[in-house]
């Protein structure tokens, strides 16, 4: 019985995606309010961008949103960490590195590059310069994984992409705080 | 119309004579009666008779139109003066004119509108006017305003001539359908929808035109309208939606057309269309019956379930989901209400069967993906009526119980129990459990065993749900058997006292508190003794820390269950007994224990306030006991000053204040008077006879001088707690003497705690003192003592404290002396020694004080005192600032900051522009309080008044950026928020600063505090988007 209703024509690309429980707002601890004690930068501090708007109709948008959406305010690491069997700590404050893996929920997600780019731009804007960023697709979850990873790792290509005002617009839309 | 000087007179002539010409004699008669009325208005103007005649006869339609326009405008002014015959002739004239040139029609309609408002319209005319309009005018080819006129005419007639119009039968409906067919303007639509609504609700004959009427209105559904920017008419989308919905949901006759439309739109891709359809369906269910719904139930159900079951994943559809559930609820309720005849099938039953069939199996799915949506659908249906509830729960509850035992994992069990809880909460809606038909009652044993197993589960989350379920079960009258109840209490005690997790323990206490009023006997007989036992037990081998936390929990639990008077009578003696025991003990840190007892006592006091008997019992028991203990301790200390009683520590005394205060505020005046006649003599005369165990070694004289009486003087704080909380109409014996003693104590005592307390007590009494000579005298006395004290000497601080509290007491009640005192205070800001303290005093004046001078203790507080203080004193503060020397300037800024901090922000935003220059200067002040409050004021201003702020963008950017490296975290956060708020200024103003700000904000990204980084990320992200595409 779960399927497109009588009104909606197009079948969903991925009708029944895997859903994660949201971590919710992080409660402020007494330690965080203490002026003296330092808090190290940790996993929950990097927040996810919104899913990009899909050029297709609403039916498509629904599909893409559930494919790879990372709701704003959700911990990227829980969504984007690689396989559950190898726990990885995406943020390492001491060594100034961030490694983010993201998992498109279907292997042919056409938005993977854009999502990766959005994550990367968000991290560039939000983290101190000392951090070395690494954004890539969780191994084995996307058809053109290597191509996408290569694009994301190439600084010049990222910079060039952001020169493209159309692309920048879409990325900015994903990062805009407004709904 | 030769000149503009006499349009009214010209029109009069034109109208009457013109009308008269067409219709014979009537014109002259109309003119005769009209003239006097008009003369009154156009007195002194030259009258010209025949000027307009040619106008109405003129062959040029424009000129003719102008003539009629003039006549219509006159009629709009004076329609109420017309007589029946005049109206008759005017109506006939206007009806005739409807056939005229199209340029003339708008003016004709105006005239008819004026006539439609006449009360003297003869019977039959309304009908004939409407017929003429329906016949002659093609309404939709007119301009918006003229269409609106037609609607107004119809509305006017419907208001006054309902019976006549109904005589027209379905012709009227048909005529109106033609009038509104094709209407596009939202202003007109609102009126037209109202007319249709009236047609239906006032039972006009719709005849064969039901479908047409539906078509002509439903074509606007769902409403898609965005008001243009700067729309002067202020019509919102929501207005149209609601008025159309009122039409569509006004009659069951529309059902056969409307329901297919709603079903179609529910499956739409547009979220707004979905929402509107669902809300309309919910509205329809209020008037529909089985007959209307029957045919469409299967498709309605399949559309309703679609949203929750398919799209739970999408956060945006939460609203749609909620509306789906509301619609399902309404639908089930509608079906349950319908009367069953014996030969039809029970639609409700088959409807629920299909819901159960579609949802039930999801509840068993091991991956639990569709569990919640299904449960919500079932709960929405079950909540509609008692019948639906029985039908759904008899099928679902056994299933859930079975699933609970099947799934051993706590996370899955938690989900199942949460669903179960949802169904149990629905049962609460119907109150008691009915003996014979309740499925719940037949499942009592398994439900209880499931809930109890959750309570013993190691998972805290599961425990918490279990505790909630327990609360619900307990609230169902007659559900828990006595033996179950004892088990419940045992579980609650165990969780409250011994559960490691503080969340569970707290929840268990709250649950005990909410169940206690239902079962007072069980709780006072079983729970209180157990808690008492735990409190008294001295366990060997336990670390003192564990022991203390156990005692803490006992105290909290005792307070939590003290809801019912009979329980309070058990718990209060236990708490007081424990306080005595702690006082006798010599353990280190027992001050903390006493504070805990006082906190519990305070909670009990608050819970007792609601009922008079409990309140008096509490007051009578607790207040003398606390006073006796304090007096005894003070005397012992007077005798052996080195002993150092914990009870007399400031923190313990401060913890007793809210207890005594809460025990006093809700007393009835008679009982309060009885109590005050004991307490005041105790302090003034050492009259100890009313205290329990009143054999004391020496006398109690808190207001006497003497080195060794220091401890006794401190107890004035208890007097303050009592006497300042009394209702205003309770007379205080020897008040004058008391006030003098307090005044003397506040000025002469060296101990700051005692001096402040005395000043507060004095202020609390002065605030409630009735105005008059006595008050003036006592205030004069206070001023006389303060002035020399403030001027010089060792006790300037005490004098300042007294000044502050008295000022506060008088500012609150708008006493005339308050402005003199405030000026005195403003003067002290320039004092190098007292200035900073005086500046901080402004916060005391503006803030809510916790123990005295607030509404809760019956103080005289005027609602707008803060605003008034602001308007009265800000100019003086600003002036003082400009005239002050550099070393004291900061005091003025600080005083200003405190005042601004306590004002509601909307008030501030209108006033702040005048203070802007001062605020900008305050940004450079090095005082942390000033910086914080200034930033806090500027932030809303940036959002609300970006134009004014743009002028200062350079200063603002520089200052904000420099404050982001302040050593104080709160200042850094506030500065970053302001930097974020800057982005609401016009982009062109900001762009020159973009690169600089982004560079500067990179530094706080690496701040050591997480909360600062969070703000930096938000601010920097927003600055990146400035002037960039896709913002």
Short mmCIF file of C-alpha atoms in Angstrom, two decimals, chain A residues 1-8 15-19 21-22 25-26 28 31-42 45 58-59 62 65 69 122 124-130 165 168-169 172-173 175-178, chain B residues 267-269 274 302-303 305-306 309-311 313-315 318 358-359 361-362 367 369-370 372 414-415 418 967-970 972 983 999 1002 1005-1011 1013-1014 1017 1020-1022 1024-1025 1028-1031:
data_model
loop_
_atom_site.label_atom_id
_atom_site.label_comp_id
_atom_site.label_asym_id
_atom_site.label_seq_id
_atom_site.Cartn_x
_atom_site.Cartn_y
_atom_site.Cartn_z
CA UNK A 1 0.00 0.00 0.00
CA UNK A 2 2.95 2.28 0.31
CA UNK A 3 3.35 3.79 -3.08
CA UNK A 4 2.43 6.82 -5.02
CA UNK A 5 -1.15 7.74 -4.38
CA UNK A 6 -3.73 8.07 -7.10
CA UNK A 7 -2.91 11.74 -7.66
CA UNK A 8 0.87 11.74 -7.80
CA UNK A 15 10.37 5.74 -1.76
CA UNK A 16 11.56 4.29 1.48
CA UNK A 17 14.87 5.76 2.53
CA UNK A 18 16.68 5.08 5.76
CA UNK A 19 15.91 7.70 8.38
CA UNK A 21 16.74 10.07 14.57
CA UNK A 22 17.72 13.73 14.88
CA UNK A 25 19.52 21.00 19.92
CA UNK A 26 22.61 20.55 21.94
CA UNK A 28 24.29 24.10 26.95
CA UNK A 31 31.10 23.90 31.62
CA UNK A 32 30.35 25.68 28.37
CA UNK A 33 29.15 28.69 30.30
CA UNK A 34 32.32 28.90 32.37
CA UNK A 35 34.43 31.68 31.02
CA UNK A 36 37.73 30.06 31.95
CA UNK A 37 37.56 26.50 30.67
CA UNK A 38 38.30 25.93 26.99
CA UNK A 39 36.03 23.64 24.92
CA UNK A 40 37.65 21.78 22.07
CA UNK A 41 36.02 21.75 18.66
CA UNK A 42 34.10 18.49 18.35
CA UNK A 45 29.85 21.53 16.03
CA UNK A 58 7.79 18.67 -6.69
CA UNK A 59 7.75 14.92 -7.01
CA UNK A 62 10.62 15.08 -2.64
CA UNK A 65 15.19 15.69 -0.34
CA UNK A 69 19.00 15.65 2.98
CA UNK A 122 30.15 25.31 4.71
CA UNK A 124 35.52 26.47 4.81
CA UNK A 125 33.34 29.27 6.07
CA UNK A 126 32.80 27.85 9.54
CA UNK A 127 36.13 26.40 10.63
CA UNK A 128 39.35 28.17 11.56
CA UNK A 129 41.88 28.34 8.75
CA UNK A 130 44.25 25.94 10.47
CA UNK A 165 27.51 32.36 -10.20
CA UNK A 168 27.33 29.64 -6.13
CA UNK A 169 23.69 30.56 -5.99
CA UNK A 172 24.33 29.63 -1.06
CA UNK A 173 20.72 28.55 -1.06
CA UNK A 175 23.70 27.33 3.27
CA UNK A 176 21.29 30.18 3.83
CA UNK A 177 19.99 30.28 7.37
CA UNK A 178 16.58 31.34 6.15
CA UNK B 267 -3.22 14.56 -3.53
CA UNK B 268 -1.87 17.78 -4.93
CA UNK B 269 1.82 18.57 -4.90
CA UNK B 274 -3.16 20.06 0.75
CA UNK B 302 -6.60 6.48 1.00
CA UNK B 303 -5.81 10.18 0.60
CA UNK B 305 -3.25 7.91 5.01
CA UNK B 306 -1.05 8.83 2.10
CA UNK B 309 2.46 6.94 5.77
CA UNK B 310 4.52 8.17 2.86
CA UNK B 311 6.04 11.39 3.86
CA UNK B 313 10.44 11.63 6.48
CA UNK B 314 10.04 15.13 5.26
CA UNK B 315 10.25 17.72 7.95
CA UNK B 318 4.78 18.01 9.69
CA UNK B 358 -4.00 -0.76 6.76
CA UNK B 359 -2.27 0.31 9.93
CA UNK B 361 0.38 -4.70 10.51
CA UNK B 362 2.81 -1.78 10.57
CA UNK B 367 12.22 -2.27 11.57
CA UNK B 369 9.73 2.42 10.18
CA UNK B 370 6.02 3.00 9.75
CA UNK B 372 4.71 5.92 14.39
CA UNK B 414 10.19 2.14 24.41
CA UNK B 415 8.54 2.87 21.08
CA UNK B 418 5.04 5.16 23.96
CA UNK B 967 38.11 38.76 27.62
CA UNK B 968 34.51 38.13 28.71
CA UNK B 969 32.67 35.38 26.89
CA UNK B 970 29.25 37.01 27.19
CA UNK B 972 32.13 38.27 22.73
CA UNK B 983 23.64 42.04 7.92
CA UNK B 999 38.67 38.36 7.78
CA UNK B 1002 37.93 34.19 11.21
CA UNK B 1005 35.92 30.85 14.72
CA UNK B 1006 38.85 29.50 16.72
CA UNK B 1007 37.63 30.88 20.05
CA UNK B 1008 38.21 28.65 23.03
CA UNK B 1009 34.51 28.74 23.95
CA UNK B 1010 32.05 26.72 21.92
CA UNK B 1011 29.16 29.13 22.41
CA UNK B 1013 32.24 29.81 17.98
CA UNK B 1014 28.61 29.03 17.30
CA UNK B 1017 29.88 30.65 12.48
CA UNK B 1020 30.37 34.84 9.29
CA UNK B 1021 28.11 32.63 7.19
CA UNK B 1022 25.63 35.45 6.84
CA UNK B 1024 29.56 35.55 3.17
CA UNK B 1025 26.09 35.55 1.67
CA UNK B 1028 26.20 36.99 -3.27
CA UNK B 1029 23.69 35.20 -5.53
CA UNK B 1030 21.21 32.86 -3.86
CA UNK B 1031 21.09 34.69 -0.57
#
